[in-house]
XYZ file of C-alpha atoms in Angstrom:
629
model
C 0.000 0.000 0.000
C 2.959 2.250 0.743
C 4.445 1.609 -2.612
C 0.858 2.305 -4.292
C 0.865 6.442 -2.664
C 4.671 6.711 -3.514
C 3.273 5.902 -7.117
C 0.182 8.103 -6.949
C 2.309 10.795 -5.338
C 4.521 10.605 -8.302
C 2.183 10.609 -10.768
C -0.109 13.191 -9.565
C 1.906 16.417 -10.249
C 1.859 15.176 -14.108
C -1.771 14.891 -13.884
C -1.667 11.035 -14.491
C -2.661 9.677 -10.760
C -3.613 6.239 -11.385
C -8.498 5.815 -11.354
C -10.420 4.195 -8.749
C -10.461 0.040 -9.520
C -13.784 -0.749 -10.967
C -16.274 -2.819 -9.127
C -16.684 -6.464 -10.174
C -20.046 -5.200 -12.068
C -19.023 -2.743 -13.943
C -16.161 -4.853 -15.108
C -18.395 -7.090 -16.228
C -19.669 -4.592 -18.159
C -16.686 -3.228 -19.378
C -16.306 -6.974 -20.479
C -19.418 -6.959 -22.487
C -18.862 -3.833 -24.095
C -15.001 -4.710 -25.355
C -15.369 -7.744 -27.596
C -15.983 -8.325 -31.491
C -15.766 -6.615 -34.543
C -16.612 -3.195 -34.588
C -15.561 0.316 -35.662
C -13.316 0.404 -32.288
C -10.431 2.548 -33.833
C -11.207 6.487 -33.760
C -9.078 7.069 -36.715
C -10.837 6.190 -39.368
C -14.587 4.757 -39.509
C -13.851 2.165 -42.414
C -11.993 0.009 -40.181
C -12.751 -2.478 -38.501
C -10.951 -4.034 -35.232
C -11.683 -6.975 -33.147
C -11.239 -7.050 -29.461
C -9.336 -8.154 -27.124
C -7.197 -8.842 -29.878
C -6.526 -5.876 -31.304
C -6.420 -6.834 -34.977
C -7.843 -4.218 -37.424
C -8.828 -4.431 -41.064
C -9.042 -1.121 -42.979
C -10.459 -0.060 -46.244
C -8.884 2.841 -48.347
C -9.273 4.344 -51.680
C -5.861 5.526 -53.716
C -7.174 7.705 -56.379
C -5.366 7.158 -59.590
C -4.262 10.154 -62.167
C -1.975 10.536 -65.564
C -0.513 13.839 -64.058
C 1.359 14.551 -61.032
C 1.027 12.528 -57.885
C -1.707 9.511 -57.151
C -3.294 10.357 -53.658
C -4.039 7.893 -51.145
C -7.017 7.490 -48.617
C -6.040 5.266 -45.581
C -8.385 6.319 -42.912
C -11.933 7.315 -43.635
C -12.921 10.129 -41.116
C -16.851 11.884 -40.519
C -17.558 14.990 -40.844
C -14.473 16.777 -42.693
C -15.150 19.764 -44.416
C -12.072 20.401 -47.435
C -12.616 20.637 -50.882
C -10.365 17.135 -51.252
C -11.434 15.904 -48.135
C -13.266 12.855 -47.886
C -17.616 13.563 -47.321
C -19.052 10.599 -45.292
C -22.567 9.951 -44.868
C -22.888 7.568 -41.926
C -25.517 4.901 -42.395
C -26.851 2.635 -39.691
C -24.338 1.008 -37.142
C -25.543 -1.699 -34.788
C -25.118 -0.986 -31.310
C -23.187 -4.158 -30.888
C -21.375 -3.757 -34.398
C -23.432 -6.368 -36.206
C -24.175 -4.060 -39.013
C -22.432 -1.228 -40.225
C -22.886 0.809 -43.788
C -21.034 4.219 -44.747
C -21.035 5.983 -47.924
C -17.834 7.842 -49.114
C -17.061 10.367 -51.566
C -13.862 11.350 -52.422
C -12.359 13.082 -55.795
C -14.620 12.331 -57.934
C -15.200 8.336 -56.269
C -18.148 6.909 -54.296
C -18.038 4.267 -52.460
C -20.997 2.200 -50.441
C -19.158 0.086 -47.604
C -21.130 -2.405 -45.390
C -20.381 -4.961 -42.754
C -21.558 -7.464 -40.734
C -21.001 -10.733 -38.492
C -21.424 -14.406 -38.839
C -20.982 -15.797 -35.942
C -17.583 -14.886 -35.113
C -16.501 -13.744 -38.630
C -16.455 -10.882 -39.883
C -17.759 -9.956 -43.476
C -17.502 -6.518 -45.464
C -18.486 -5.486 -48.647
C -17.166 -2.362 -50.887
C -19.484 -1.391 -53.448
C -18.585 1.588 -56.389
C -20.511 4.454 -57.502
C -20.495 5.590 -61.471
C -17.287 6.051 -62.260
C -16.584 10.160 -62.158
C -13.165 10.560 -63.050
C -10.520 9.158 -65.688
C -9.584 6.032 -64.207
C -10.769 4.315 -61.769
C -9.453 4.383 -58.469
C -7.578 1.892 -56.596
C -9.106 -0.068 -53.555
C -6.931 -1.376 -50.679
C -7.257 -3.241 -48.105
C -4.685 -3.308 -44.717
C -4.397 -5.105 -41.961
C -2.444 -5.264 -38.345
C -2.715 -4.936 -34.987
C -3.622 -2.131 -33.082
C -2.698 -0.544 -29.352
C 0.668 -2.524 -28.962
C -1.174 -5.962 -28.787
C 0.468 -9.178 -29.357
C 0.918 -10.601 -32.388
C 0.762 -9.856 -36.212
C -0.532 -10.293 -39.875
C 1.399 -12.112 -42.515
C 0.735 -13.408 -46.090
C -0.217 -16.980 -46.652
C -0.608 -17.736 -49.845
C -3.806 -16.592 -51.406
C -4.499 -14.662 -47.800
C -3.536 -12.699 -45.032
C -3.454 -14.502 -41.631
C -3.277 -12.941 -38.283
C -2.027 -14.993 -35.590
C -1.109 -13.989 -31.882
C 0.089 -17.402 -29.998
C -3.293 -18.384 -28.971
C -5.785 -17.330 -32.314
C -5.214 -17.677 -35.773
C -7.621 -15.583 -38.028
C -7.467 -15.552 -42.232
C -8.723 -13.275 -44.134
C -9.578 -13.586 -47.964
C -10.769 -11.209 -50.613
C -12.708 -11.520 -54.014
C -10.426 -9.039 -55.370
C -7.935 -9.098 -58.273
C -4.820 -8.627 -56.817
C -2.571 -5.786 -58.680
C 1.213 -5.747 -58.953
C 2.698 -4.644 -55.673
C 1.640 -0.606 -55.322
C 3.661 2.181 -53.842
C 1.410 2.949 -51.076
C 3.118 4.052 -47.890
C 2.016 0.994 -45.904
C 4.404 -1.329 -43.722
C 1.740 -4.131 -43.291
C 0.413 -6.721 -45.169
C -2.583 -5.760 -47.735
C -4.725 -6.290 -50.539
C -5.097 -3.822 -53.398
C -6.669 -3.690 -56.681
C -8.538 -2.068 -59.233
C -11.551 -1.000 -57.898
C -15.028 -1.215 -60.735
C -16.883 -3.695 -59.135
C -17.904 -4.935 -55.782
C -15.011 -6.312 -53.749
C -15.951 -8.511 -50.875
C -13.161 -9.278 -47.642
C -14.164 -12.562 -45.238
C -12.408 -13.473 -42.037
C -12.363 -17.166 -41.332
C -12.945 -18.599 -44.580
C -13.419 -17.449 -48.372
C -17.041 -15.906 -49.132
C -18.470 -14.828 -52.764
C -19.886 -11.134 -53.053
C -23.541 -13.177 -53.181
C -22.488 -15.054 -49.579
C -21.564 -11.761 -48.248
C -24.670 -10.266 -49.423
C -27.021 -12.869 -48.067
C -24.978 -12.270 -44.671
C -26.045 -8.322 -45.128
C -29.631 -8.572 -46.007
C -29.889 -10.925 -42.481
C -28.468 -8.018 -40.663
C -29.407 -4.621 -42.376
C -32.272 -3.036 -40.092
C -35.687 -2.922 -41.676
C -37.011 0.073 -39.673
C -35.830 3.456 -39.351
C -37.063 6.571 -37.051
C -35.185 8.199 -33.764
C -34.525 5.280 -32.146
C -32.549 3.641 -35.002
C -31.397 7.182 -35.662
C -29.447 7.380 -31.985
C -28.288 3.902 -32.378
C -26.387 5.056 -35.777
C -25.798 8.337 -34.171
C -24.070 6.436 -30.768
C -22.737 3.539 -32.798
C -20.003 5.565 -35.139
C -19.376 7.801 -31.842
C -18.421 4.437 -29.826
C -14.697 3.743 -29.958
C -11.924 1.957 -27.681
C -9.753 3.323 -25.374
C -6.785 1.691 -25.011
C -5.389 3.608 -22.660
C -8.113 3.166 -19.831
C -8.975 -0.474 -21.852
C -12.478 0.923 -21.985
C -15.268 1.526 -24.297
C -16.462 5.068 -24.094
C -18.723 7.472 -26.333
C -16.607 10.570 -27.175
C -18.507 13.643 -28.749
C -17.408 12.902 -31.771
C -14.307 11.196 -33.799
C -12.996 14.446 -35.241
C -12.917 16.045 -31.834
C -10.951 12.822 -29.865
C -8.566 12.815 -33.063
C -8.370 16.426 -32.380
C -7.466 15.879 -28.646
C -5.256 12.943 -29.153
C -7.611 10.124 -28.747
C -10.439 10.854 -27.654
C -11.859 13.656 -25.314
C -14.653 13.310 -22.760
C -16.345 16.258 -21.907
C -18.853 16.056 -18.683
C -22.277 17.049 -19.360
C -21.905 15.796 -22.782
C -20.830 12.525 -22.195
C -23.922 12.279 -19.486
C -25.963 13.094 -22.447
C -24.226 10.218 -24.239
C -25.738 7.847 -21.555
C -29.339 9.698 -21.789
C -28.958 8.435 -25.567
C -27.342 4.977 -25.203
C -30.111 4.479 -23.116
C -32.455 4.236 -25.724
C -30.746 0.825 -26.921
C -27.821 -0.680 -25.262
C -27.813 -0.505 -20.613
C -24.078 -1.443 -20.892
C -22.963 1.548 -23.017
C -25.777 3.861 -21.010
C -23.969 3.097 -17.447
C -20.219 2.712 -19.100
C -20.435 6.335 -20.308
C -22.006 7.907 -17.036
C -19.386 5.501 -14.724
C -16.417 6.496 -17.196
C -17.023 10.933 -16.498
C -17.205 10.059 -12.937
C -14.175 8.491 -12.782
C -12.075 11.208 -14.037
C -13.193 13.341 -10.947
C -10.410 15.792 -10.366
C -8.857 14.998 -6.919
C -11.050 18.097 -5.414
C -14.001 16.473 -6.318
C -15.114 18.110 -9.183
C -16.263 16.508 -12.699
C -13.757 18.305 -14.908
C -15.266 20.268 -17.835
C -12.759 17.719 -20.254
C -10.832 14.828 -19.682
C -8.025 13.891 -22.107
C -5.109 11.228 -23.050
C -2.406 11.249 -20.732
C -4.590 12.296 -17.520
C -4.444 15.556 -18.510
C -8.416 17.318 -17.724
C -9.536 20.526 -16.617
C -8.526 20.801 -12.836
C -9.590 23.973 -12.455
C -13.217 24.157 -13.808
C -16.539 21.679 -14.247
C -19.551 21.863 -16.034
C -23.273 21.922 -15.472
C -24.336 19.506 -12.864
C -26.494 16.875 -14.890
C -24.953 14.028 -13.365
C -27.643 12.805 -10.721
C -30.208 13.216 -12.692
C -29.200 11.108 -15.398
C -27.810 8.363 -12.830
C -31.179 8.665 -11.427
C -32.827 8.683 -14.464
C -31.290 5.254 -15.825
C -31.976 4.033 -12.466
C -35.520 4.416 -13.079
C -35.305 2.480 -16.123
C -33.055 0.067 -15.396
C -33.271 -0.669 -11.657
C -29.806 -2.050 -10.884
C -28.599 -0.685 -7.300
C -24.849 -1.628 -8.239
C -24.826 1.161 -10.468
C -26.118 3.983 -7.851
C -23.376 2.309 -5.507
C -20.745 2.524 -8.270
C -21.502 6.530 -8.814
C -22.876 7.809 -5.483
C -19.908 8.663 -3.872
C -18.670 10.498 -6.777
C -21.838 12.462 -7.545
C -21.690 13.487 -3.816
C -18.086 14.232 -3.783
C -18.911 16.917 -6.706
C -22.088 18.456 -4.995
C -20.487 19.061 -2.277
C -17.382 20.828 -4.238
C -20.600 22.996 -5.990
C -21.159 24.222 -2.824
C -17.813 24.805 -1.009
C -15.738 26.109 -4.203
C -18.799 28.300 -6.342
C -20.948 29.825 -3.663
C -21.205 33.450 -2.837
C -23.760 35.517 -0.506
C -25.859 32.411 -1.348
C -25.756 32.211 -4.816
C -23.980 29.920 -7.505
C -21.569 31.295 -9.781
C -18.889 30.213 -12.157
C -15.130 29.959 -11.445
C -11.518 28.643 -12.706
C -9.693 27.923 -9.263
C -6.025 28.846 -10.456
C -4.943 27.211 -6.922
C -5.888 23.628 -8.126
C -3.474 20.725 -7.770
C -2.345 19.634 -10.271
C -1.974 22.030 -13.004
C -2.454 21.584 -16.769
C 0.729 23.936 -17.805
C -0.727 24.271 -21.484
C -4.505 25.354 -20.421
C -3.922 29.482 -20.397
C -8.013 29.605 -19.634
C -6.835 28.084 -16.178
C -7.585 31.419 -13.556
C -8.924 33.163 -16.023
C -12.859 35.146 -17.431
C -12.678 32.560 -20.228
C -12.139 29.572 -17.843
C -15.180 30.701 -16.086
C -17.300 31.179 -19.187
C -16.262 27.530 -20.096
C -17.821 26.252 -17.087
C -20.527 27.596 -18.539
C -21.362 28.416 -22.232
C -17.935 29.381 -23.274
C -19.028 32.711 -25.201
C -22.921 33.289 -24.273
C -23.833 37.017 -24.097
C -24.882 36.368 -20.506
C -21.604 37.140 -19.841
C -20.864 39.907 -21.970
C -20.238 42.417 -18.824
C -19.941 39.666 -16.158
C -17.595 41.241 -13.349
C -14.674 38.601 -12.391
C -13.093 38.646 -9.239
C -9.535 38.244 -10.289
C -8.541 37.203 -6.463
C -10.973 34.256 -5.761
C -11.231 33.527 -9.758
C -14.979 33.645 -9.773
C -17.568 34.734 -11.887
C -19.738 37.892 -9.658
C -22.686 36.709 -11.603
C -25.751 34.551 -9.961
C -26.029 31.882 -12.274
C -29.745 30.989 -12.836
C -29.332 27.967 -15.062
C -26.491 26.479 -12.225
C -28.516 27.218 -9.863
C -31.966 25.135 -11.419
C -29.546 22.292 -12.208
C -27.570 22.258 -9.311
C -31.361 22.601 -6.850
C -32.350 19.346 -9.303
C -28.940 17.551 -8.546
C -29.131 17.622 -4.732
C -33.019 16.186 -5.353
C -32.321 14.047 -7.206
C -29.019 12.804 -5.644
C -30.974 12.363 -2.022
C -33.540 10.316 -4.242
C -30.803 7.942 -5.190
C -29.717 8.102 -1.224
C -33.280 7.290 -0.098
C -32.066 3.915 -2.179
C -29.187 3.105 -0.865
C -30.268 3.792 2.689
C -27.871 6.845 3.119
C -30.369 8.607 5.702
C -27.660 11.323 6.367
C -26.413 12.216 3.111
C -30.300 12.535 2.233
C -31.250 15.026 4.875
C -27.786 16.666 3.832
C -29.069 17.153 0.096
C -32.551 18.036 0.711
C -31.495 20.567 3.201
C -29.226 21.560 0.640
C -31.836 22.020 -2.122
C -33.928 23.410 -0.468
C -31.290 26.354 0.374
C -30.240 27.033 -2.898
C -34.030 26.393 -4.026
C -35.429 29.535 -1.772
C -32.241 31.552 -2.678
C -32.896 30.993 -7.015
C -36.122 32.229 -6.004
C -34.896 35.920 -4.912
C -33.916 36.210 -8.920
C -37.478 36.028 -9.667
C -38.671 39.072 -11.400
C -42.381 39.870 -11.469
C -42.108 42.087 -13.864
C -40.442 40.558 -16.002
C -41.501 36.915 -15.259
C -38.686 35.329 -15.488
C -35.930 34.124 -12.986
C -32.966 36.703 -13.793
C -29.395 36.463 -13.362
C -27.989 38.974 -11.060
C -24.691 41.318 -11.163
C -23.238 40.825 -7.536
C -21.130 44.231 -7.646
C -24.467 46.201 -8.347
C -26.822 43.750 -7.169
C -28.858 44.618 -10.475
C -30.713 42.012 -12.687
C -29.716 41.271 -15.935
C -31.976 41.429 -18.809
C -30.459 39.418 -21.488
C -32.422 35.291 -21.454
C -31.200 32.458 -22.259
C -32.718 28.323 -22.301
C -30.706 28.815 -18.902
C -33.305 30.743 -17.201
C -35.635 28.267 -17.687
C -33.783 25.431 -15.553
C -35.626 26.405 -11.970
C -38.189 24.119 -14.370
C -35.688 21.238 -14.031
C -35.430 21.426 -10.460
C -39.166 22.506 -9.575
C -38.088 25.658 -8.408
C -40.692 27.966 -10.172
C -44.160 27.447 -8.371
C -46.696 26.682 -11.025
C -47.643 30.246 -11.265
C -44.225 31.258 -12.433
C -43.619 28.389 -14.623
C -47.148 29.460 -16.615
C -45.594 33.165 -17.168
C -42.547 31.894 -18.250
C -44.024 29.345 -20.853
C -46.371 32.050 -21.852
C -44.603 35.268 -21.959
C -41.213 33.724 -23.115
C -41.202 29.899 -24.270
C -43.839 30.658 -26.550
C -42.795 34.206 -27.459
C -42.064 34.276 -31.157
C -40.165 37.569 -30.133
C -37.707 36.085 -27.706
C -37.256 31.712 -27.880
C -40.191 30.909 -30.447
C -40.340 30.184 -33.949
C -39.824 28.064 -37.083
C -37.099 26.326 -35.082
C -36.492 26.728 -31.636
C -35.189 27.397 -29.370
C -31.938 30.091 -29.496
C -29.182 29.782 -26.908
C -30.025 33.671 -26.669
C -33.248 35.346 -27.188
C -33.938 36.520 -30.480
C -34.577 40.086 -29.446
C -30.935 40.347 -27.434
C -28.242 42.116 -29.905
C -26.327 39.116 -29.830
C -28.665 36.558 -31.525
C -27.780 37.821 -35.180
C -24.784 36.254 -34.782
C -25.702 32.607 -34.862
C -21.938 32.095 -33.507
C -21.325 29.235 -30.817
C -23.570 29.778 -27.656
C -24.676 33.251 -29.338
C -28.059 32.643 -30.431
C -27.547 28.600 -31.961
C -29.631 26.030 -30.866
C -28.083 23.077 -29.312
C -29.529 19.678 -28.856
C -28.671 19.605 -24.793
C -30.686 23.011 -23.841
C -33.595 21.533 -25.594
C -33.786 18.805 -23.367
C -32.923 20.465 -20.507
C -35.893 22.915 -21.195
C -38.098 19.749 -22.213
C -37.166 18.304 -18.666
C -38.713 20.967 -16.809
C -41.756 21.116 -18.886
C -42.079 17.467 -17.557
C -42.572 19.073 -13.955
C -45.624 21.294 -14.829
C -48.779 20.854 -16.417
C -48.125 22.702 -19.707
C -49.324 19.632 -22.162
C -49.499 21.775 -25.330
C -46.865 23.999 -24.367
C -44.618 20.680 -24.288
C -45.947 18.470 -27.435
C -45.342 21.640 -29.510
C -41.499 21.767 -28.168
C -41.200 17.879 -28.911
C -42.774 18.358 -32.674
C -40.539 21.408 -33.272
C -37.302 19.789 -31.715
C -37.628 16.595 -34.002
C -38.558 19.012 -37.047
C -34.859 20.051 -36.610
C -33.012 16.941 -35.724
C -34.973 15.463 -39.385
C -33.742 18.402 -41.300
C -30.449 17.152 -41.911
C -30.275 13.842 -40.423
C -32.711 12.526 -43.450
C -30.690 15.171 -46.211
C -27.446 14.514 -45.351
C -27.143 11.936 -42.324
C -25.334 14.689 -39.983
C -25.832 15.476 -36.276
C -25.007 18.829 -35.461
C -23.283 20.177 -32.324
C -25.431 23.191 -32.773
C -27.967 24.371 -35.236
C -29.018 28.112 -37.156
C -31.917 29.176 -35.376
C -32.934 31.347 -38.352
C -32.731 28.676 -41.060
C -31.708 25.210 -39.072
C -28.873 24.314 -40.593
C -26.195 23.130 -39.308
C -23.726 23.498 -42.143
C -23.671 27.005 -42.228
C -20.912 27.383 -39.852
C -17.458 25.330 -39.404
C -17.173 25.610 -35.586
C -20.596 23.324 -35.763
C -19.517 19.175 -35.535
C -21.517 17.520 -38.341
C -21.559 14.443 -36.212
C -21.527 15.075 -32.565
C -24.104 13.087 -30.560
C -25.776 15.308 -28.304
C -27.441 16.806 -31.626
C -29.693 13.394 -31.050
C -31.368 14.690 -27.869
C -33.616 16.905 -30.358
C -34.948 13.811 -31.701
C -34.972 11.724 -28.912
C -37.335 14.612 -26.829
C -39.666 13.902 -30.091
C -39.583 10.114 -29.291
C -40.020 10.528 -25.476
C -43.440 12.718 -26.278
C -44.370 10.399 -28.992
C -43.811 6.746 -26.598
C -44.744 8.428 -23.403
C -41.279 6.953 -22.101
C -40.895 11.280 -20.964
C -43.428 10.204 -17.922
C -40.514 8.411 -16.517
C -38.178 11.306 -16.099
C -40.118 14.001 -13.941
C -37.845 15.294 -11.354
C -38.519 14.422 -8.318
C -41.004 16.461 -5.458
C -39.524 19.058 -3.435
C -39.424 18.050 0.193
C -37.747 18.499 3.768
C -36.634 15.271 5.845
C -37.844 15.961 9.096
């Protein structure tokens, strides 16, 4: 044991102190998750990698000219943007892998790519488009091993055979091989000329009519949102081998980006909201996986990153309990509240002792954490604030920022609703468990923060307000933020009527063709559809949907559902993409760069549309404010 806090004492100044074990059930989960063939490998969706081995197979184009240089397409990646950059549209993907089917174009070649299982083979198929350029391209296909595993890939004869001591797995192709290619590739391969479907079979040869058969058993018959999130969460789903866990980054651009992968907290909470919908394992893995990169204070950090590296100094909105609780509800599996209660508490509490003045909520970078991320200049700083946050909403335009205690002087509504909803939520969850003291603790708690939220009610306005702490004025700029008391049945049903009334439904401020703006449309700011000024995002939408759960606003909330799926559809059905954020003036998504075209928290619009439509939203009602006596 002494030798285990040298180690940790070691590590910790780098930021690399060593997680938590896991519990024997959620390494059984773990377990479940981590095994087959399936898109594990974050760098390029058109490969294919089977765990625990490690071995990958990978499909690429090389692109064939008369003039200059041939170019050469080994990793396949969704949602580029560049003129030569590949343009993926990502079909369905089986939760478990089962079924996968992309479509690629790429100068001037399109490509349909589909695979599946058979028992424990694996079978793909590549498919052409018309042919759009002057010769046809190329079409290879790679092999190897992946994350420093054992073993290797070889040629035998008419196929490549991987073989690690203890498995030995072929793999043929109906392709005609070409004379050896320069292609900058140190492992063993198949290429050739690419003008008709090419089939690739682990185990034992296949024709292209096998492998078909094999498809049309697997391809899904039905579409609609909840075959929608299980494309949407299956391409997102990718190995870490660094952790040796399965985990559902934003996106694969941004963990490429961020040297891996990158969870970020609320959003990968969403990611279990969404998982939910199909697969318990991947639902609990995700929430379980945020929770264990708790920052030694306590808090969930605002991003976690290869190397142990994560925001020390800052979180981000407290959604935690309420989606434990949440897939508690659904699920009923008291491991999993034991597995994350101690961690959800840890991080209420640090809400509390670390973001709390005269009362109120506010948002901070603490500077003074241990340890320190040398490369993170927000860390201190406004903008490390405003990331705990919405990292450039108007709302803090002229936010005063004590440059001594690194805090934001601004009461925080939307904190506030969501952090009142996590303590209720939270003793719920300790009501289970039959942690009597931490219950009265939270409700007490909630209650607190619940009477002071109420203070930034403004009857004239009818709204709950954020409040300058310098000048003790309210400010008059809204966002889907002041709507969270909602989540955390703050507002009294009076107040929640005038603010569905007056400002939900307000075609002047939050309503319209699409809805709703992460700033109200008469605030300066919302012409500038830029980031958190005036886009709509998939998690506000649900957030606001949650709390119109709590009241009795029926057609307030079946009109929010219909116009939230309206938007998901718009481009999900045109072009397969799910936006990080959408134009609230025309709803697309494409307008912009700075706007993921496949990051999964875009699928909350349409899963708030299948909630209404199943009645599966009657499930998720926060729950009653009360005292323990």
């Amino acid at each position: 044991m002494a030798g285990l806090r040298w180690l940790a004492a070691l590590l910790l100044p780098l930021g690399l102190a060593a997680q938590a074990p896991r519990s024997p059930e959620y390494d059984g989960v773990q377990q479940r998750l981590a095994r087959g063939w399936n898109t594990w490998d974050v760098y390029s969706a058109a490969a294919q990698a089977l765990l625990p081995e490690g071995f990958a197979i990978r499909v690429g184009l090389k692109h064939n000219t008369t003039l200059y240089a041939d170019a050469f397409l080994p990793d396949v990646r969704i949602g580029l943007w560049g003129k030569d950059e590949e343009n993926v549209f990502p079909g369905p993907h089986a939760w478990d892998g089962s079924y996968t089917e992309l479509r690629l174009s790429w100068r001037g070649h399109d490509v349909l790519l589909e695979t599946a299982h058979d028992g424990e083979d694996l079978v793909m198929l590549a498919t052409p488009g018309a042919l759009r350029t002057t010769l046809p391209p190329t079409l290879v296909v790679s092999t190897g091993v992946l994350w420093d595993r054992p073993g290797g890939a070889a040629r035998a004869g008419d196929h490549i055979e991987f073989s690690n001591g203890s498995r030995r797995i072929p793999v043929y192709w109906t392709g005609t091989q070409q004379e050896a290619a320069s292609l900058p590739l140190a492992t063993p391969y198949f290429a050739g000329v690419f003008q008709g479907p090419v089939g690739v079979s682990t185990g034992h040869p296949r024709s292209v009519e096998q492998i078909r058969a094999i498809l049309g058993r697997h391809r899904p018959a039905t579409g609609g949102v909840p075959q929608a999130i299980e494309t949407v969460m299956g391409w997102d789903t990718i190995y870490d081998p660094s952790q040796s866990r399965v985990i559902s980054p934003v996106s694969r651009l941004w963990s490429v980006g961020w040297g891996g992968y990158v969870l970020f907290e609320w959003d990968t909470f969403f990611a279990s909201t969404l998982a939910a919908v199909g697969d318990r394992d991947l639902a609990y893995a995700n929430a379980i996986e945020i929770l264990r990169e708790a920052a030694p204070a306590g808090l969930v950090p605002n991003y976690a990153r290869p190397g142990g590296w994560k925001s020390f100094d800052r979180s981000e909105s407290p959604v935690g309990a309420i989606t434990v609780l949440n897939l508690y509800r659904k699920f009923h599996d008291a491991w999993f509240l034991r597995d994350t209660f101690e961690p959800l508490l840890r991080w209420n509490r640090w809400w509390n002792e670390h973001r709390e003045i005269d009362g109120y909520l506010v948002l901070g970078s603490d500077l003074g954490n241990r340890p320190v991320n040398p490369d993170d200049t927000a860390v201190g700083t406004l903008q490390g604030a405003k990331y705990e946050g919405l990292d450039n909403s108007p709302m803090y335009d002229d936010a005063p920022f004590d440059t001594t205690t690194h805090r934001m002087r601004l009461a925080d509504v939307g904190i506030m609703g969501l952090y009142v909803a996590d303590c209720r939520a939270l003793a719920e969850i300790a009501d289970v468990l039959g942690r009597r003291p931490e219950a009265v603790e939270l409700r007490a708690r909630g209650e607190r923060y619940g009477a002071r939220l109420q203070t930034l009610w403004d009857e004239k306005t009818g709204m709950f307000l954020n409040r300058n702490l310098d000048t003790g004025t309210l400010s008059p700029r809204m966002s889907p933020t002041n709507f969270y008391p909602l989540v955390g049945r703050v507002a009294t049903p009076r107040q929640a009527d005038r603010m569905v009334r007056e400002h939900l439904l307000n075609p002047g401020e939050f309503w319209g063709d699409w809805v709703i703006p992460s700033i109200a449309r008469s605030d300066p700011a919302f012409k500038d559809q830029d980031y958190w000024r005036g886009r709509i995002w998939g998690p506000m939408n649900y957030l606001v949907y949650l709390g119109l759960l709590n009241y009795d606003q029926p057609a307030a909330r079946r009109q929010f559902a219909e116009k939230s799926l309206a938007l998901f559809d718009k481009e999900w059905t045109e072009k397969g993409h799910v936006h990080e954020n959408y134009n609230a003036i025309t709803g697309s998504g494409d307008d912009v760069t700075s706007s993921d075209r496949f990051y999964h928290w875009g699928a909350l619009l349409g899963l708030i549309g299948h909630l209404e439509d199943t009645g599966a939203a009657d499930g998720l009602r926060a729950p009653a404010p009360r005292l323990d006596r």
